[in-house]
CSV table of C-alpha atoms in Angstrom, one decimal:
chain,number,residue,atom,x,y,z
A,1,MET,CA,14.1,88.9,-50.4
A,2,ALA,CA,17.6,90.5,-51.0
A,3,ALA,CA,18.9,87.2,-51.8
A,4,ARG,CA,15.9,86.5,-54.5
A,5,ARG,CA,16.4,89.7,-56.1
A,6,LEU,CA,20.0,88.9,-56.8
A,7,GLY,CA,19.3,85.5,-58.1
A,8,ILE,CA,20.3,83.4,-54.9
A,9,GLU,CA,17.9,80.2,-54.4
A,10,PRO,CA,18.2,78.1,-51.3
A,11,HIS,CA,20.3,74.9,-51.9
A,12,PRO,CA,19.0,71.2,-51.0
A,13,THR,CA,20.2,69.6,-48.1
A,14,ILE,CA,24.0,69.2,-47.6
A,15,ALA,CA,25.6,65.7,-47.6
A,16,MET,CA,28.2,64.6,-45.5
A,17,ASN,CA,30.6,64.4,-48.8
A,18,ASN,CA,30.6,68.1,-48.9
A,19,LEU,CA,32.3,68.6,-45.9
A,20,ILE,CA,35.8,70.4,-45.8
A,21,THR,CA,38.0,68.5,-43.5
A,22,LEU,CA,41.4,68.9,-42.1
A,23,LEU,CA,44.9,67.3,-43.5
A,24,PRO,CA,47.1,65.8,-41.6
A,25,ASN,CA,49.7,69.3,-42.4
A,26,SER,CA,46.9,71.5,-40.9
A,27,ARG,CA,45.9,72.5,-44.6
A,28,PRO,CA,41.9,72.3,-45.6
A,29,SER,CA,40.8,69.3,-47.8
A,30,VAL,CA,38.0,70.8,-50.0
A,31,PRO,CA,36.0,69.1,-52.1
A,32,ASP,CA,34.3,70.9,-55.5
A,33,ASN,CA,31.1,71.7,-54.0
A,34,PRO,CA,31.6,72.6,-50.2
A,35,ALA,CA,29.3,73.0,-47.6
A,36,ILE,CA,29.7,76.4,-46.1
A,37,PRO,CA,27.6,77.5,-43.3
A,38,PHE,CA,26.7,81.5,-43.5
A,39,VAL,CA,25.0,83.9,-40.8
A,40,GLU,CA,23.1,86.6,-42.5
A,41,GLY,CA,23.2,88.6,-39.8
A,42,ASP,CA,20.9,91.8,-38.5
A,43,GLY,CA,20.4,95.2,-40.0
A,44,VAL,CA,22.3,95.7,-43.2
A,45,GLY,CA,23.3,92.2,-43.0
A,46,PRO,CA,20.8,90.3,-45.2
A,47,GLU,CA,21.3,92.8,-48.0
A,48,VAL,CA,25.5,92.5,-47.9
A,49,THR,CA,25.1,88.6,-47.1
A,50,ALA,CA,23.1,88.3,-50.3
A,51,ALA,CA,25.9,90.6,-52.3
A,52,MET,CA,28.7,88.5,-51.3
A,53,ARG,CA,26.8,85.3,-52.2
A,54,ALA,CA,25.9,86.3,-55.5
A,55,VAL,CA,29.6,87.6,-56.5
A,56,THR,CA,31.1,85.0,-54.6
A,57,ASP,CA,29.0,82.4,-56.9
A,58,LYS,CA,29.6,83.9,-59.9
A,59,ALA,CA,33.5,84.5,-59.1
A,60,VAL,CA,33.6,80.5,-58.5
A,61,GLN,CA,31.6,79.5,-61.5
A,62,THR,CA,33.6,81.9,-63.9
A,63,ALA,CA,37.1,80.9,-62.3
A,64,TYR,CA,36.5,76.9,-62.5
A,65,SER,CA,34.2,77.1,-65.7
A,66,GLY,CA,31.2,75.2,-63.5
A,67,ARG,CA,33.5,72.5,-62.0
A,68,ARG,CA,33.3,73.9,-58.9
A,69,ARG,CA,30.4,75.5,-56.6
A,70,ILE,CA,29.6,76.3,-52.9
A,71,GLU,CA,26.8,75.1,-51.3
A,72,TRP,CA,25.6,77.7,-48.6
A,73,LYS,CA,24.1,76.5,-45.4
A,74,GLU,CA,22.2,79.2,-43.6
A,75,VAL,CA,22.6,79.0,-40.0
A,76,LEU,CA,21.0,81.5,-37.0
A,77,ALA,CA,22.8,84.1,-34.8
A,78,GLY,CA,21.8,87.3,-33.5
A,79,GLY,CA,18.3,88.9,-33.9
A,80,LYS,CA,17.0,86.5,-36.5
A,81,ALA,CA,17.9,83.6,-34.1
A,82,PHE,CA,16.7,85.3,-31.0
A,83,GLU,CA,13.1,85.6,-32.8
A,84,ARG,CA,13.0,82.4,-33.8
A,85,THR,CA,14.6,80.5,-31.2
A,86,GLY,CA,14.6,82.4,-28.0
A,87,GLU,CA,18.5,82.4,-28.4
A,88,TRP,CA,21.2,84.7,-29.2
A,89,LEU,CA,23.5,82.0,-30.4
A,90,PRO,CA,22.0,78.8,-30.7
A,91,GLU,CA,24.1,75.4,-30.3
A,92,GLU,CA,23.7,73.9,-33.4
A,93,THR,CA,25.0,77.4,-34.9
A,94,THR,CA,28.3,76.9,-33.0
A,95,GLU,CA,28.4,73.0,-34.0
A,96,ALA,CA,27.6,73.9,-37.6
A,97,PHE,CA,31.0,76.0,-37.8
A,98,ARG,CA,32.6,73.2,-35.8
A,99,THR,CA,31.7,70.6,-38.1
A,100,HIS,CA,32.0,72.3,-41.4
A,101,LEU,CA,35.2,74.4,-40.5
A,102,VAL,CA,34.7,77.2,-42.7
A,103,GLY,CA,32.2,79.5,-42.6
A,104,ILE,CA,31.5,83.4,-43.2
A,105,LYS,CA,28.7,85.7,-41.2
A,106,GLY,CA,27.3,89.1,-41.7
A,107,PRO,CA,27.3,91.9,-39.0
A,108,LEU,CA,25.6,91.2,-35.9
A,109,MET,CA,23.8,93.2,-33.0
A,110,THR,CA,25.1,93.1,-29.7
A,111,PRO,CA,22.5,91.6,-27.6
A,112,VAL,CA,21.2,94.5,-24.6
A,113,GLY,CA,21.1,93.7,-20.9
A,114,GLY,CA,22.1,90.2,-19.5
A,115,GLY,CA,23.6,87.0,-21.3
A,116,ILE,CA,26.1,86.7,-24.1
A,117,ARG,CA,28.4,90.1,-23.7
A,118,SER,CA,29.3,89.8,-27.3
A,119,LEU,CA,28.1,87.2,-30.0
A,120,ASN,CA,31.5,87.6,-32.1
A,121,VAL,CA,33.3,87.1,-29.2
A,122,ALA,CA,31.6,84.3,-28.0
A,123,LEU,CA,31.9,82.6,-31.2
A,124,ARG,CA,35.7,83.2,-31.4
A,125,GLN,CA,36.1,82.4,-27.5
A,126,GLY,CA,33.6,78.9,-28.4
A,127,LEU,CA,35.8,77.7,-31.3
A,128,ASP,CA,39.2,78.6,-30.1
A,129,LEU,CA,39.5,81.1,-33.2
A,130,TYR,CA,42.8,82.7,-31.8
A,131,VAL,CA,43.6,84.4,-35.1
A,132,CYS,CA,42.0,87.8,-35.9
A,133,GLN,CA,43.4,88.3,-39.2
A,134,ARG,CA,42.6,91.7,-40.8
A,135,PRO,CA,44.3,92.6,-44.3
A,136,VAL,CA,44.8,96.1,-45.0
A,137,ARG,CA,45.4,97.7,-48.4
A,138,TRP,CA,43.8,100.8,-50.8
A,139,PHE,CA,41.6,100.3,-53.6
A,140,LYS,CA,42.4,103.1,-56.4
A,141,GLY,CA,39.5,105.4,-56.5
A,142,VAL,CA,38.8,105.3,-53.0
A,143,VAL,CA,39.3,108.8,-51.2
A,144,SER,CA,41.6,108.9,-48.5
A,145,PRO,CA,42.6,111.2,-45.5
A,146,VAL,CA,46.1,110.5,-45.8
A,147,LYS,CA,48.4,111.6,-49.0
A,148,ARG,CA,49.7,108.4,-50.1
A,149,PRO,CA,47.2,105.2,-49.0
A,150,GLN,CA,48.6,103.0,-51.6
A,151,ASP,CA,51.6,102.6,-49.5
A,152,VAL,CA,49.3,100.9,-46.6
A,153,ASP,CA,49.4,97.3,-47.2
A,154,ILE,CA,49.8,95.4,-43.8
A,155,ILE,CA,48.2,92.3,-42.4
A,156,VAL,CA,47.4,92.3,-38.7
A,157,PHE,CA,47.5,89.4,-36.6
A,158,ARG,CA,45.6,90.1,-33.7
A,159,GLU,CA,45.6,87.6,-30.7
A,160,ASN,CA,41.8,86.7,-30.5
A,161,THR,CA,40.9,84.9,-26.9
A,162,GLU,CA,43.0,86.4,-24.3
A,163,ASP,CA,43.9,89.9,-23.0
A,164,ILE,CA,41.2,92.6,-21.5
A,165,TYR,CA,38.5,90.8,-24.1
A,166,ALA,CA,38.9,87.5,-22.1
A,167,GLY,CA,35.8,89.5,-20.5
A,168,ILE,CA,37.1,89.3,-16.5
A,169,GLU,CA,35.8,92.0,-14.6
A,170,TRP,CA,33.7,93.1,-11.7
A,171,GLU,CA,31.4,95.9,-11.8
A,172,ALA,CA,32.3,98.4,-9.0
A,173,GLY,CA,30.3,97.9,-5.7
A,174,THR,CA,29.2,94.5,-6.2
A,175,PRO,CA,30.2,91.3,-3.8
A,176,GLU,CA,32.4,90.3,-6.6
A,177,ALA,CA,34.4,93.4,-6.9
A,178,THR,CA,34.6,94.1,-3.1
A,179,LYS,CA,36.1,90.5,-2.6
A,180,VAL,CA,38.7,90.8,-5.2
A,181,LEU,CA,39.9,93.8,-4.1
A,182,HIS,CA,40.1,92.5,-0.5
A,183,PHE,CA,42.4,89.7,-2.2
A,184,LEU,CA,44.1,92.0,-3.7
A,185,GLN,CA,44.9,94.3,-0.7
A,186,ASP,CA,44.7,92.4,2.0
A,187,GLU,CA,46.6,89.1,0.4
A,188,MET,CA,48.6,90.5,-2.2
A,189,GLY,CA,50.0,93.7,-0.6
A,190,VAL,CA,48.4,95.8,-3.5
A,191,LYS,CA,48.6,99.5,-2.7
A,192,LYS,CA,47.7,100.9,-6.2
A,193,VAL,CA,44.2,100.9,-6.3
A,194,ARG,CA,43.3,104.7,-5.6
A,195,PHE,CA,39.5,104.6,-5.5
A,196,PRO,CA,38.8,100.9,-4.1
A,197,SER,CA,35.4,101.5,-2.9
A,198,THR,CA,34.2,102.9,-6.6
A,199,SER,CA,36.7,101.0,-8.6
A,200,SER,CA,35.3,98.1,-11.0
A,201,ILE,CA,38.1,95.4,-11.5
A,202,GLY,CA,39.2,93.8,-14.6
A,203,ILE,CA,42.0,90.9,-15.3
A,204,LYS,CA,44.2,90.8,-18.2
A,205,PRO,CA,45.6,87.2,-19.0
A,206,VAL,CA,48.3,87.0,-21.3
A,207,SER,CA,49.9,83.3,-21.7
A,208,ARG,CA,52.9,82.4,-23.0
A,209,GLU,CA,50.9,79.6,-25.1
A,210,GLY,CA,48.3,82.1,-26.6
A,211,THR,CA,51.6,84.2,-27.6
A,212,GLU,CA,53.6,81.7,-29.4
A,213,ARG,CA,50.5,80.1,-31.3
A,214,LEU,CA,49.7,83.8,-32.8
A,215,VAL,CA,53.4,84.6,-33.5
A,216,ARG,CA,53.8,81.3,-34.9
A,217,ALA,CA,51.0,81.9,-37.5
A,218,ALA,CA,52.1,85.3,-38.2
A,219,ALA,CA,55.5,84.3,-38.6
A,220,ARG,CA,54.4,81.2,-41.1
A,221,TYR,CA,52.4,83.9,-43.2
A,222,ALA,CA,55.2,86.4,-43.2
A,223,VAL,CA,57.7,83.5,-44.4
A,224,ASP,CA,55.1,81.4,-46.8
A,225,THR,CA,53.5,84.7,-48.7
A,226,GLY,CA,57.0,86.4,-48.9
A,227,ARG,CA,56.3,89.4,-47.0
A,228,LYS,CA,59.4,88.7,-44.8
A,229,ARG,CA,58.9,91.3,-41.9
A,230,LEU,CA,57.1,90.6,-39.0
A,231,THR,CA,56.6,93.4,-36.3
A,232,LEU,CA,55.6,92.5,-32.7
A,233,VAL,CA,53.4,95.6,-31.1
A,234,HIS,CA,53.0,95.9,-27.7
A,235,LYS,CA,52.9,97.8,-24.7
A,236,GLY,CA,55.3,96.0,-22.7
A,237,ASN,CA,57.4,99.4,-21.6
A,238,ILE,CA,54.3,99.7,-19.2
A,239,MET,CA,52.5,96.3,-18.9
A,240,LYS,CA,56.3,94.6,-18.4
A,241,PHE,CA,54.6,91.1,-17.3
A,242,THR,CA,51.8,90.7,-19.9
A,243,GLU,CA,52.7,92.6,-22.7
A,244,GLY,CA,56.5,92.3,-21.9
A,245,GLY,CA,55.7,88.5,-21.5
A,246,PHE,CA,54.3,88.7,-25.2
A,247,LYS,CA,57.3,90.5,-26.7
A,248,ARG,CA,59.5,88.0,-24.7
A,249,TRP,CA,57.9,85.2,-25.5
A,250,GLY,CA,57.2,86.2,-29.0
A,251,TYR,CA,61.1,86.6,-29.6
A,252,GLU,CA,61.9,83.4,-28.0
A,253,LEU,CA,59.5,81.4,-30.6
A,254,LEU,CA,60.9,83.1,-33.4
A,255,GLU,CA,64.4,82.2,-32.3
A,256,ARG,CA,63.6,78.3,-31.7
A,257,GLU,CA,61.1,77.7,-34.4
A,258,PHE,CA,62.5,80.2,-37.2
A,259,ALA,CA,66.1,80.5,-37.0
A,260,LYS,CA,66.9,79.1,-40.6
A,261,GLU,CA,64.4,81.8,-41.8
A,262,MET,CA,66.1,84.4,-40.2
A,263,LYS,CA,69.2,83.8,-40.8
A,264,ASP,CA,68.6,83.4,-44.8
A,265,GLY,CA,66.5,86.4,-45.0
A,266,ARG,CA,63.4,85.1,-45.6
A,267,LEU,CA,62.1,86.4,-41.9
A,268,ILE,CA,63.1,89.8,-40.5
A,269,ALA,CA,61.7,90.1,-37.1
A,270,ASP,CA,61.6,93.4,-35.0
A,271,ASP,CA,59.0,95.1,-32.4
A,272,CYS,CA,57.3,98.3,-31.6
A,273,ILE,CA,55.8,100.1,-28.6
A,274,ALA,CA,52.0,100.3,-30.0
A,275,ASP,CA,51.7,104.2,-29.7
A,276,ALA,CA,55.2,104.9,-31.6
A,277,PHE,CA,53.7,102.3,-34.2
A,278,LEU,CA,50.2,104.1,-34.4
A,279,GLN,CA,52.4,107.3,-35.1
A,280,ASN,CA,54.7,105.5,-37.7
A,281,ALA,CA,51.8,103.9,-39.5
A,282,LEU,CA,50.6,107.1,-40.1
A,283,LEU,CA,53.9,108.4,-40.9
A,284,LYS,CA,55.9,105.3,-42.9
A,285,PRO,CA,53.3,102.6,-43.4
A,286,GLU,CA,55.4,101.2,-45.9
A,287,ALA,CA,57.9,100.1,-43.2
A,288,TYR,CA,55.4,97.5,-41.9
A,289,SER,CA,53.9,94.3,-43.7
A,290,VAL,CA,52.9,91.3,-40.9
A,291,VAL,CA,52.0,92.7,-37.7
A,292,ALA,CA,51.6,90.4,-34.6
A,293,THR,CA,50.0,92.2,-31.5
A,294,LEU,CA,47.4,91.4,-28.5
A,295,ASN,CA,43.9,91.8,-28.8
A,296,LEU,CA,43.0,95.6,-27.2
A,297,ASN,CA,46.2,96.5,-29.3
A,298,GLY,CA,44.7,95.0,-32.6
A,299,ASP,CA,41.4,96.0,-32.2
A,300,TYR,CA,42.8,99.7,-32.2
A,301,ILE,CA,45.5,99.2,-34.7
A,302,SER,CA,43.3,97.4,-37.4
A,303,ASP,CA,40.9,100.0,-37.4
A,304,MET,CA,43.1,102.9,-37.7
A,305,LEU,CA,44.6,101.3,-40.8
A,306,ALA,CA,41.3,100.8,-42.4
A,307,ALA,CA,40.5,104.7,-41.9
A,308,GLN,CA,43.6,105.5,-43.7
A,309,VAL,CA,42.2,103.4,-46.9
A,310,GLY,CA,38.8,104.3,-46.6
A,311,GLY,CA,37.3,102.7,-43.7
A,312,ILE,CA,36.0,99.4,-42.5
A,313,GLY,CA,33.4,99.2,-45.3
A,314,ILE,CA,36.2,97.8,-47.5
A,315,SER,CA,38.0,96.1,-45.0
A,316,PRO,CA,37.6,92.2,-44.4
A,317,GLY,CA,38.5,90.4,-41.6
A,318,GLY,CA,38.7,86.5,-40.8
A,319,ASN,CA,39.4,84.4,-37.4
A,320,ILE,CA,41.3,81.4,-37.9
A,321,ASN,CA,42.2,78.4,-35.7
A,322,TYR,CA,45.5,77.1,-37.6
A,323,THR,CA,45.8,74.1,-35.4
A,324,THR,CA,41.9,72.8,-35.7
A,325,GLY,CA,41.5,74.5,-39.0
A,326,HIS,CA,38.5,76.2,-38.1
A,327,ALA,CA,37.6,79.7,-39.8
A,328,ILE,CA,34.9,82.1,-39.9
A,329,PHE,CA,35.3,85.3,-42.1
A,330,GLU,CA,33.3,88.2,-41.5
A,331,ALA,CA,32.0,91.8,-42.3
A,332,THR,CA,34.4,94.0,-40.0
A,333,HIS,CA,31.7,96.7,-39.6
A,334,GLY,CA,28.2,97.0,-37.8
A,335,THR,CA,24.6,96.5,-38.3
A,336,ALA,CA,23.8,100.1,-39.6
A,337,PRO,CA,20.2,99.9,-38.3
A,338,ASP,CA,19.8,103.5,-40.0
A,339,ILE,CA,20.0,102.2,-43.5
A,340,ALA,CA,19.0,98.7,-42.9
A,341,GLY,CA,16.6,97.5,-45.7
A,342,GLN,CA,17.0,100.7,-48.1
A,343,ASP,CA,19.4,99.2,-50.3
A,344,LYS,CA,22.4,101.4,-49.5
A,345,ALA,CA,24.8,99.3,-47.6
A,346,ASN,CA,28.3,99.0,-48.8
A,347,PRO,CA,29.0,95.3,-49.4
A,348,CYS,CA,32.9,95.2,-49.9
A,349,SER,CA,33.9,94.4,-46.3
A,350,LEU,CA,31.7,91.0,-46.8
A,351,ILE,CA,32.8,90.6,-50.4
A,352,LEU,CA,36.5,90.8,-49.5
A,353,SER,CA,36.2,88.7,-46.6
A,354,ALA,CA,35.0,85.8,-48.6
A,355,CYS,CA,38.1,86.6,-50.8
A,356,MET,CA,39.8,85.8,-47.6
A,357,MET,CA,37.8,82.5,-47.4
A,358,LEU,CA,38.1,81.8,-51.0
A,359,GLU,CA,42.0,81.8,-50.6
A,360,HIS,CA,41.8,79.8,-47.5
A,361,ILE,CA,40.3,77.0,-49.1
A,362,GLY,CA,42.8,77.0,-51.7
A,363,TRP,CA,40.5,78.5,-54.3
A,364,ALA,CA,42.6,81.9,-54.9
A,365,GLU,CA,42.1,82.0,-58.8
A,366,ALA,CA,38.2,83.0,-57.6
A,367,ALA,CA,39.1,85.4,-55.1
A,368,ARG,CA,41.9,87.3,-57.3
A,369,SER,CA,39.2,87.8,-59.8
A,370,ILE,CA,36.6,89.3,-57.4
A,371,GLU,CA,39.4,91.6,-56.2
A,372,THR,CA,40.3,92.8,-59.5
A,373,ALA,CA,36.5,93.3,-60.3
A,374,ILE,CA,36.0,95.6,-57.1
A,375,THR,CA,39.3,97.5,-58.0
A,376,ARG,CA,37.9,98.0,-61.7
A,377,CYS,CA,34.6,99.7,-60.4
A,378,LEU,CA,36.2,102.0,-57.8
A,379,SER,CA,38.5,103.1,-59.9
A,380,GLN,CA,36.1,104.0,-62.3
A,381,GLY,CA,34.2,105.8,-59.3
A,382,LYS,CA,31.5,103.5,-59.0
A,383,ALA,CA,30.3,102.7,-55.5
A,384,THR,CA,27.8,102.9,-52.9
A,385,ALA,CA,27.4,106.3,-51.4
A,386,ASP,CA,29.6,105.8,-48.5
A,387,LEU,CA,32.5,105.8,-50.6
A,388,ALA,CA,31.0,107.4,-54.1
A,389,ARG,CA,30.0,110.6,-52.0
A,390,PHE,CA,33.7,111.5,-52.0
A,391,MET,CA,35.1,110.5,-55.4
A,392,PRO,CA,35.4,113.3,-57.8
A,393,GLY,CA,32.6,112.4,-60.4
A,394,GLY,CA,31.8,109.4,-58.4
A,395,THR,CA,28.6,107.4,-59.1
A,396,THR,CA,26.5,106.3,-56.6
A,397,LEU,CA,24.9,102.9,-56.7
A,398,THR,CA,22.8,100.7,-54.7
A,399,THR,CA,23.8,97.8,-52.9
A,400,SER,CA,22.1,95.6,-55.6
A,401,ASP,CA,23.7,97.9,-58.5
A,402,PHE,CA,27.1,98.0,-57.3
A,403,THR,CA,26.8,94.0,-56.8
A,404,ALA,CA,25.6,93.6,-60.3
A,405,GLU,CA,28.4,96.4,-61.5
A,406,ILE,CA,31.1,94.0,-59.6
A,407,ILE,CA,29.7,90.7,-61.4
A,408,SER,CA,29.6,92.4,-64.9
A,409,HIS,CA,33.6,92.6,-64.3
A,410,LEU,CA,33.8,89.0,-63.6
A,411,ASN,CA,32.5,87.9,-67.1
């Protein structure tokens, strides 16, 4: 219903010549009418996805005078998938993202009970999307809790497949946890588990390979975009072999593969302990540009930075494998069931994620036009309720009216 209200109609069956493919240099080769799968999402997902499609379609049409268009292909995941198929994440959905290389999705609910721990994590691990890229910047007009939100302009490269989020853990009191504890105590001589009979156990894998491919992607991005400074954020002072390994392997990779760029000043690399970074990013955010960090740190850091510029409602995200070319862009917020279906949701996170997607496929002109349009709306105090209520003299718009306002600035 939300899609039709914004003038979106289903597209015909996708032909194979509409597929995005990968060039030998790992860059995407994109036809003028690429087929892009999307997941509508749960809760407010249908509303923000409809808004994203409407804005993206108009921006592409305007930027390229009708020569280009996206042919959207809906695939199922989350509650809608479970209702229709009995599965939270049908294999057909994962295969569609695998075949089409690039896709986008709305927010997904986390299944209650057994089965998949997280649909988002399942997609990231299933397609080996090892980079979670989160650009954080301020838009004029958005009220922030900090004095100088305009100083925040940071791209976070969060490792996406290892660390605690690998999900290797056992519940306290289970035979599996007991077996692991016996191995640790009897075979490995571990004496540091204070209360073994009531302890749940988790394992934190951090590999050289996982570190290197993340740091390589972050360094290449810093060089290619002229941002120059790359900071490795870690807790290696305490976790010396996992997070300490991340720091060591990261520096070794940079010295081996980016020595020329560092020598001529195109890349400046340093590192920071995670807790110090969280403080520094509040006191002097301008000191950071591109950040490479582990999975859990990246979760905390990206949300903390987003809070400085107005919240995750206007923060985009993408999950990318720079080797295979697979990428899924996404809303970074949750499903917000309390306002679902009420035409109140802020669509900016998903719309800006679509901008990341457009940049990824080389359609930067359309991406820039959307960002400019959103900037104009917000600087005029026009926004959905979550932002407008804090703006002096702000005008509260519904999701569909805010979408139409963005589109009006694209013409």
